[in-house]
Short mmCIF file of C-alpha atoms in Angstrom, two decimals:
data_model
loop_
_atom_site.label_atom_id
_atom_site.label_comp_id
_atom_site.label_asym_id
_atom_site.label_seq_id
_atom_site.Cartn_x
_atom_site.Cartn_y
_atom_site.Cartn_z
CA UNK A 1 83.89 101.86 136.48
CA UNK A 2 81.34 104.68 136.42
CA UNK A 3 79.21 104.75 133.26
CA UNK A 4 76.79 107.48 132.27
CA UNK A 5 74.09 106.05 129.98
CA UNK A 6 72.38 108.63 127.78
CA UNK A 7 68.71 108.51 126.82
CA UNK A 8 66.93 111.22 124.88
CA UNK A 9 64.15 109.73 122.78
CA UNK A 10 61.84 106.77 123.31
CA UNK A 11 63.83 104.27 121.16
CA UNK A 12 66.81 104.92 123.46
CA UNK A 13 64.90 103.60 126.47
CA UNK A 14 64.49 100.16 124.89
CA UNK A 15 68.25 99.96 124.30
CA UNK A 16 69.43 101.34 127.64
CA UNK A 17 67.02 99.27 129.77
CA UNK A 18 68.80 95.93 129.11
CA UNK A 19 72.21 97.61 129.38
CA UNK A 20 71.45 99.14 132.77
CA UNK A 21 70.10 95.76 133.92
CA UNK A 22 73.26 93.97 132.73
CA UNK A 23 75.54 96.61 134.29
CA UNK A 24 73.81 96.33 137.67
CA UNK A 25 74.69 92.62 137.76
CA UNK A 26 78.40 93.48 137.54
CA UNK A 27 80.05 94.61 140.75
CA UNK A 28 82.73 96.35 138.68
CA UNK A 29 80.22 98.79 137.13
CA UNK A 30 78.40 101.78 138.58
CA UNK A 31 75.63 102.64 136.11
CA UNK A 32 73.83 105.99 136.01
CA UNK A 33 71.16 107.25 133.61
CA UNK A 34 71.03 110.73 132.11
CA UNK A 35 67.74 111.65 130.40
CA UNK A 36 68.21 114.74 128.22
CA UNK A 37 64.47 115.29 127.81
CA UNK A 38 64.92 115.66 124.03
CA UNK A 39 61.57 113.91 123.44
CA UNK A 40 59.64 114.52 126.57
CA UNK A 41 55.99 113.82 126.99
CA UNK A 42 55.31 113.18 130.68
CA UNK A 43 52.72 110.50 130.01
CA UNK A 44 54.72 108.58 127.39
CA UNK A 45 58.08 109.00 129.09
CA UNK A 46 56.69 107.73 132.39
CA UNK A 47 55.01 104.81 130.62
CA UNK A 48 58.26 103.78 128.99
CA UNK A 49 60.33 104.11 132.15
CA UNK A 50 57.78 102.18 134.19
CA UNK A 51 57.20 99.44 131.62
CA UNK A 52 60.93 98.95 131.00
CA UNK A 53 61.57 99.00 134.76
CA UNK A 54 64.14 101.75 134.45
CA UNK A 55 64.82 103.66 137.65
CA UNK A 56 64.14 107.37 137.82
CA UNK A 57 67.01 108.97 135.85
CA UNK A 58 69.91 110.19 137.96
CA UNK A 59 69.78 113.37 135.87
CA UNK A 60 66.95 114.90 133.86
CA UNK A 61 68.19 117.79 131.71
CA UNK A 62 64.74 119.00 130.61
CA UNK A 63 65.81 120.12 127.15
CA UNK A 64 62.45 119.85 125.36
CA UNK A 65 61.83 121.02 121.79
CA UNK A 66 63.53 123.36 119.37
CA UNK A 67 65.52 122.91 116.16
CA UNK A 68 68.26 120.28 115.93
CA UNK A 69 70.84 123.04 116.45
CA UNK A 70 69.06 124.46 119.50
CA UNK A 71 68.62 121.03 121.05
CA UNK A 72 72.26 120.10 120.42
CA UNK A 73 73.53 123.32 122.00
CA UNK A 74 71.23 123.08 125.05
CA UNK A 75 72.06 119.42 125.65
CA UNK A 76 75.81 120.11 125.43
CA UNK A 77 75.61 122.98 127.92
CA UNK A 78 73.60 120.99 130.46
CA UNK A 79 75.45 117.70 130.00
CA UNK A 80 78.80 119.42 130.54
CA UNK A 81 77.64 120.27 134.08
CA UNK A 82 76.76 116.61 134.70
CA UNK A 83 80.16 115.51 133.43
CA UNK A 84 81.96 117.95 135.71
CA UNK A 85 79.95 116.72 138.70
CA UNK A 86 80.23 112.98 137.97
CA UNK A 87 83.68 112.59 136.38
CA UNK A 88 82.66 109.28 134.73
CA UNK A 89 85.01 106.67 133.31
CA UNK A 90 82.81 106.17 130.23
CA UNK A 91 79.88 107.81 128.45
CA UNK A 92 77.60 105.32 126.69
CA UNK A 93 75.37 106.58 123.88
CA UNK A 94 72.88 104.59 121.83
CA UNK A 95 71.30 104.99 118.41
CA UNK A 96 71.31 108.14 116.34
CA UNK A 97 69.25 110.91 117.93
CA UNK A 98 70.38 114.47 118.70
CA UNK A 99 71.19 113.51 122.31
CA UNK A 100 73.58 110.83 121.02
CA UNK A 101 75.89 113.18 119.13
CA UNK A 102 75.50 116.08 121.60
CA UNK A 103 76.63 114.05 124.62
CA UNK A 104 79.36 112.30 122.63
CA UNK A 105 80.78 115.69 121.63
CA UNK A 106 80.91 116.84 125.25
CA UNK A 107 82.61 113.60 126.33
CA UNK A 108 85.26 113.69 123.61
CA UNK A 109 86.11 117.35 124.38
CA UNK A 110 86.55 116.37 128.04
CA UNK A 111 88.70 113.36 127.05
CA UNK A 112 86.25 110.81 128.47
CA UNK A 113 85.96 107.54 126.47
CA UNK A 114 82.73 106.96 124.52
CA UNK A 115 80.96 103.70 123.74
CA UNK A 116 78.44 103.80 120.89
CA UNK A 117 75.80 101.07 120.91
CA UNK A 118 74.23 100.39 117.51
CA UNK A 119 77.33 101.66 115.72
CA UNK A 120 78.12 101.38 112.02
CA UNK A 121 74.58 101.63 110.67
CA UNK A 122 74.37 103.65 107.43
CA UNK A 123 71.45 104.45 105.13
CA UNK A 124 73.59 106.37 102.64
CA UNK A 125 71.13 109.29 102.86
CA UNK A 126 72.90 112.31 104.32
CA UNK A 127 69.70 114.38 104.11
CA UNK A 128 68.58 112.51 107.24
CA UNK A 129 69.84 114.13 110.46
CA UNK A 130 70.11 110.64 111.97
CA UNK A 131 72.66 109.65 109.31
CA UNK A 132 74.90 112.60 110.19
CA UNK A 133 74.55 111.76 113.89
CA UNK A 134 75.57 108.14 113.21
CA UNK A 135 78.64 109.06 111.16
CA UNK A 136 79.89 111.72 113.56
CA UNK A 137 79.26 109.68 116.71
CA UNK A 138 81.12 106.68 115.31
CA UNK A 139 84.06 108.86 114.28
CA UNK A 140 84.68 110.06 117.85
CA UNK A 141 83.76 106.90 119.78
CA UNK A 142 86.34 104.63 121.38
CA UNK A 143 84.27 101.44 121.46
CA UNK A 144 81.75 100.60 118.75
CA UNK A 145 79.13 97.93 119.42
CA UNK A 146 77.50 96.60 116.26
CA UNK A 147 74.15 94.88 115.64
CA UNK A 148 74.69 93.42 112.15
CA UNK A 149 77.38 92.60 109.57
CA UNK A 150 76.67 95.77 107.53
CA UNK A 151 77.86 97.79 110.54
CA UNK A 152 81.19 95.95 110.57
CA UNK A 153 81.58 96.48 106.81
CA UNK A 154 80.75 100.20 106.99
CA UNK A 155 83.19 100.91 109.83
CA UNK A 156 85.95 98.98 108.07
CA UNK A 157 85.32 101.01 104.90
CA UNK A 158 85.56 104.21 106.97
CA UNK A 159 88.94 103.17 108.33
CA UNK A 160 87.93 102.38 111.93
CA UNK A 161 90.50 100.01 113.51
CA UNK A 162 89.20 96.48 114.07
CA UNK A 163 90.14 96.52 117.75
CA UNK A 164 87.52 99.23 118.43
CA UNK A 165 84.64 97.26 116.87
CA UNK A 166 82.58 94.50 118.50
CA UNK A 167 79.72 92.49 117.01
CA UNK A 168 77.40 91.95 119.98
CA UNK A 169 73.83 91.67 118.70
CA UNK A 170 70.92 94.02 119.22
CA UNK A 171 69.87 95.60 122.53
CA UNK A 172 66.45 96.50 121.08
CA UNK A 173 65.88 92.75 120.65
CA UNK A 174 67.09 92.18 124.24
CA UNK A 175 64.13 94.28 125.42
CA UNK A 176 61.74 92.51 123.08
CA UNK A 177 62.84 89.07 124.31
CA UNK A 178 62.71 90.17 127.95
CA UNK A 179 59.22 91.72 127.76
CA UNK A 180 57.53 89.58 125.11
CA UNK A 181 55.72 87.39 127.64
CA UNK A 182 54.60 90.41 129.67
CA UNK A 183 53.34 92.13 126.51
CA UNK A 184 51.37 89.04 125.51
CA UNK A 185 49.28 89.39 128.68
CA UNK A 186 47.98 92.83 127.69
CA UNK A 187 44.61 92.62 125.98
CA UNK A 188 45.04 95.67 123.77
CA UNK A 189 43.61 94.06 120.62
CA UNK A 190 40.22 93.20 122.14
CA UNK A 191 40.05 96.72 123.59
CA UNK A 192 40.44 98.02 120.03
CA UNK A 193 37.92 95.53 118.66
CA UNK A 194 40.32 93.58 116.43
CA UNK A 195 41.44 89.95 116.33
CA UNK A 196 44.87 88.35 115.96
CA UNK A 197 46.01 88.34 112.32
CA UNK A 198 42.98 90.36 111.22
CA UNK A 199 44.45 93.87 111.18
CA UNK A 200 47.27 95.91 109.66
CA UNK A 201 49.36 98.06 112.03
CA UNK A 202 50.64 101.39 110.75
CA UNK A 203 53.03 104.10 111.95
CA UNK A 204 54.06 107.19 109.98
CA UNK A 205 56.07 110.11 111.27
CA UNK A 206 59.10 110.92 109.06
CA UNK A 207 59.13 114.46 107.65
CA UNK A 208 59.76 113.13 104.12
CA UNK A 209 56.41 111.30 104.32
CA UNK A 210 54.15 113.47 106.47
CA UNK A 211 55.28 117.08 105.94
CA UNK A 212 53.55 117.62 102.57
CA UNK A 213 49.85 117.50 101.65
CA UNK A 214 50.70 115.15 98.76
CA UNK A 215 52.48 112.67 101.04
CA UNK A 216 49.69 112.68 103.60
CA UNK A 217 46.98 112.36 100.94
CA UNK A 218 48.79 109.28 99.61
CA UNK A 219 49.05 107.80 103.11
CA UNK A 220 45.32 108.30 103.67
CA UNK A 221 44.56 106.65 100.33
CA UNK A 222 46.77 103.70 101.26
CA UNK A 223 44.92 103.36 104.57
CA UNK A 224 41.54 103.53 102.83
CA UNK A 225 42.53 100.92 100.21
CA UNK A 226 43.92 98.58 102.89
CA UNK A 227 40.93 99.02 105.21
CA UNK A 228 38.65 97.49 102.55
CA UNK A 229 40.31 94.14 103.38
CA UNK A 230 41.63 94.42 106.93
CA UNK A 231 41.10 96.89 109.73
CA UNK A 232 43.98 99.36 110.07
CA UNK A 233 45.24 100.26 113.54
CA UNK A 234 47.09 103.57 113.39
CA UNK A 235 48.72 104.97 116.58
CA UNK A 236 49.12 108.47 115.20
CA UNK A 237 52.25 110.51 115.86
CA UNK A 238 51.63 114.12 117.03
CA UNK A 239 53.54 115.45 114.01
CA UNK A 240 51.35 113.45 111.63
CA UNK A 241 48.11 114.45 113.38
CA UNK A 242 49.08 118.14 113.36
CA UNK A 243 49.94 118.08 109.66
CA UNK A 244 46.70 116.31 108.75
CA UNK A 245 44.81 119.17 110.41
CA UNK A 246 47.09 121.82 108.92
CA UNK A 247 46.58 120.54 105.37
CA UNK A 248 42.79 120.23 105.74
CA UNK A 249 42.74 116.41 105.57
CA UNK A 250 41.02 115.64 108.87
CA UNK A 251 37.59 115.09 107.28
CA UNK A 252 39.15 112.57 104.89
CA UNK A 253 40.86 110.78 107.80
CA UNK A 254 37.65 110.65 109.83
CA UNK A 255 35.66 109.24 106.91
CA UNK A 256 37.76 106.09 106.43
CA UNK A 257 35.78 102.99 107.33
CA UNK A 258 37.80 100.30 109.13
CA UNK A 259 40.44 102.71 110.46
CA UNK A 260 41.13 102.60 114.21
CA UNK A 261 43.04 105.70 115.30
CA UNK A 262 44.80 105.60 118.67
CA UNK A 263 47.18 107.76 120.64
CA UNK A 264 50.86 106.69 120.62
CA UNK A 265 51.11 103.39 122.48
CA UNK A 266 53.26 102.27 125.38
CA UNK A 267 56.10 99.86 124.64
CA UNK A 268 54.27 96.74 125.81
CA UNK A 269 51.04 97.69 124.06
CA UNK A 270 52.81 98.32 120.78
CA UNK A 271 54.77 95.08 121.05
CA UNK A 272 51.47 93.26 121.56
CA UNK A 273 50.00 94.98 118.49
CA UNK A 274 53.00 94.09 116.33
CA UNK A 275 52.96 90.45 117.34
CA UNK A 276 49.24 90.10 116.61
CA UNK A 277 49.13 92.01 113.31
CA UNK A 278 49.11 90.47 109.84
CA UNK A 279 51.35 93.24 108.48
CA UNK A 280 53.15 96.35 109.75
CA UNK A 281 53.40 99.42 107.51
CA UNK A 282 55.90 101.97 108.83
CA UNK A 283 58.66 104.48 108.17
CA UNK A 284 60.41 103.74 111.49
CA UNK A 285 63.91 102.39 112.02
CA UNK A 286 63.53 100.12 115.04
CA UNK A 287 60.22 98.58 113.97
CA UNK A 288 62.03 97.01 111.00
CA UNK A 289 64.16 95.10 113.51
CA UNK A 290 61.34 94.12 115.84
CA UNK A 291 59.13 92.78 113.04
CA UNK A 292 62.09 90.80 111.68
CA UNK A 293 62.53 89.13 115.07
CA UNK A 294 58.78 88.51 115.42
CA UNK A 295 58.62 87.19 111.84
CA UNK A 296 55.82 89.64 110.97
CA UNK A 297 55.79 91.08 107.41
CA UNK A 298 56.87 94.73 107.29
CA UNK A 299 56.63 97.36 104.55
CA UNK A 300 58.89 100.36 105.18
CA UNK A 301 58.35 103.63 103.33
CA UNK A 302 61.98 104.59 102.88
CA UNK A 303 64.37 104.92 99.91
CA UNK A 304 67.05 103.17 101.92
CA UNK A 305 67.53 101.58 105.31
CA UNK A 306 70.40 101.73 107.78
CA UNK A 307 69.34 98.24 108.86
CA UNK A 308 69.84 96.22 105.64
CA UNK A 309 69.84 92.88 107.47
CA UNK A 310 66.08 93.34 107.97
CA UNK A 311 65.71 93.25 104.19
CA UNK A 312 68.47 90.73 103.39
CA UNK A 313 67.51 88.19 106.07
CA UNK A 314 64.36 89.52 107.68
CA UNK A 315 60.71 90.14 106.82
CA UNK A 316 61.17 93.80 105.81
CA UNK A 317 60.64 95.24 102.33
CA UNK A 318 61.40 98.82 101.30
CA UNK A 319 58.96 100.91 99.28
CA UNK A 320 60.64 104.00 97.87
CA UNK A 321 57.48 105.99 97.15
CA UNK A 322 53.98 106.45 98.47
CA UNK A 323 52.24 105.51 95.21
CA UNK A 324 48.93 104.03 96.45
CA UNK A 325 48.63 101.70 93.44
CA UNK A 326 52.07 100.14 93.95
CA UNK A 327 51.57 99.93 97.70
CA UNK A 328 48.15 98.30 97.32
CA UNK A 329 49.62 95.56 95.11
CA UNK A 330 52.31 94.85 97.71
CA UNK A 331 49.82 94.91 100.62
CA UNK A 332 47.49 92.50 98.82
CA UNK A 333 50.37 90.16 98.01
CA UNK A 334 51.12 89.92 101.75
CA UNK A 335 47.50 89.68 102.90
CA UNK A 336 46.91 86.86 100.40
CA UNK A 337 49.63 84.78 102.00
CA UNK A 338 52.56 85.55 99.70
CA UNK A 339 54.63 87.46 102.27
CA UNK A 340 58.40 87.39 102.14
CA UNK A 341 59.81 84.84 104.58
CA UNK A 342 62.63 85.80 106.87
CA UNK A 343 65.03 84.49 109.49
CA UNK A 344 66.30 86.04 112.73
CA UNK A 345 69.77 87.59 112.20
CA UNK A 346 72.83 86.20 114.02
CA UNK A 347 73.24 87.14 117.69
CA UNK A 348 69.75 88.66 117.96
CA UNK A 349 69.15 86.40 120.93
CA UNK A 350 68.45 88.65 123.91
CA UNK A 351 72.03 88.70 125.25
CA UNK A 352 73.63 91.72 123.52
CA UNK A 353 73.74 93.82 126.70
CA UNK A 354 75.57 91.07 128.60
CA UNK A 355 78.18 90.88 125.83
CA UNK A 356 78.64 94.66 125.98
CA UNK A 357 79.07 94.55 129.77
CA UNK A 358 81.71 91.83 129.41
CA UNK A 359 83.69 93.84 126.83
CA UNK A 360 83.56 96.99 128.97
CA UNK A 361 84.79 95.16 132.09
CA UNK A 362 87.63 93.54 130.15
CA UNK A 363 88.67 96.86 128.58
CA UNK A 364 88.51 98.70 131.91
CA UNK A 365 90.66 96.07 133.60
CA UNK A 366 93.40 96.19 130.96
#
């Protein structure tokens, strides 16, 4: 059974790494990796591949930047050539990035079965390109692997037959479990001059939060207010950094006492930072899941989340606006020991990839 595993953006690497590892243990599966190059920074991409022990991709499409439409078109054109050369039995896509839907579209037009890992997640916000990617990919996939009960419920509501849907757990957590010990041996916090439990970790990159001067000014005020009480470690996304300079806010950023700005971190370094922080403030998707597993409080600047289990069971709380006063109250509540308690969701145990491999082998042998 020849499987082409698609990666395009950094979050994909963390999901495909345990899958590729699980597939290699099965004699019935030949596993190949296709990297579209959708998010390609040589330094960061190499770091992630090396840290996650992924082999050099069998194919690198070198797509690079451009609008969503341009990326989708370029990926489809290049991936079609790979499909013609490889003639796979299955295309496996993960998550909700442009590469996910682009490669799924090529596969379905060539009548090759598609497996979607992390299927069924819905935020309800169709303004987000990721939401459209999730809905469309699920609608053309043959096997849907789900991380949480909300995914099952959403797919049922959309009329997907039960026999296509499998609750397997979370491959992102597989990577976390596998590399947690290795990450704990990295001394990133002392290099940054902070101590365990004595800093707040922040990430911000979503256009809704960082593409306006008002949004960025609010973020900087939130950082300044928080840094009065705890140091703030902020691995800054290139988009966020560029917009801060564009909107004339760099002097304000540089003036904040207690702020530690870093470049984007490798997977192991960031995992170490999460585990040692007192609070994570983010607008990311996957970080909501990782903090829930690590039992670290998380504030997510989003109106909605496609991962509701992180709120219902986990340590995550949503904040629908960037009002510094409201945010400061919530931050102080957590820093003063009144954080929301959470539990680890069912089947987030480090074995999701093995369950997926078992399902694929059974289906292929039918």
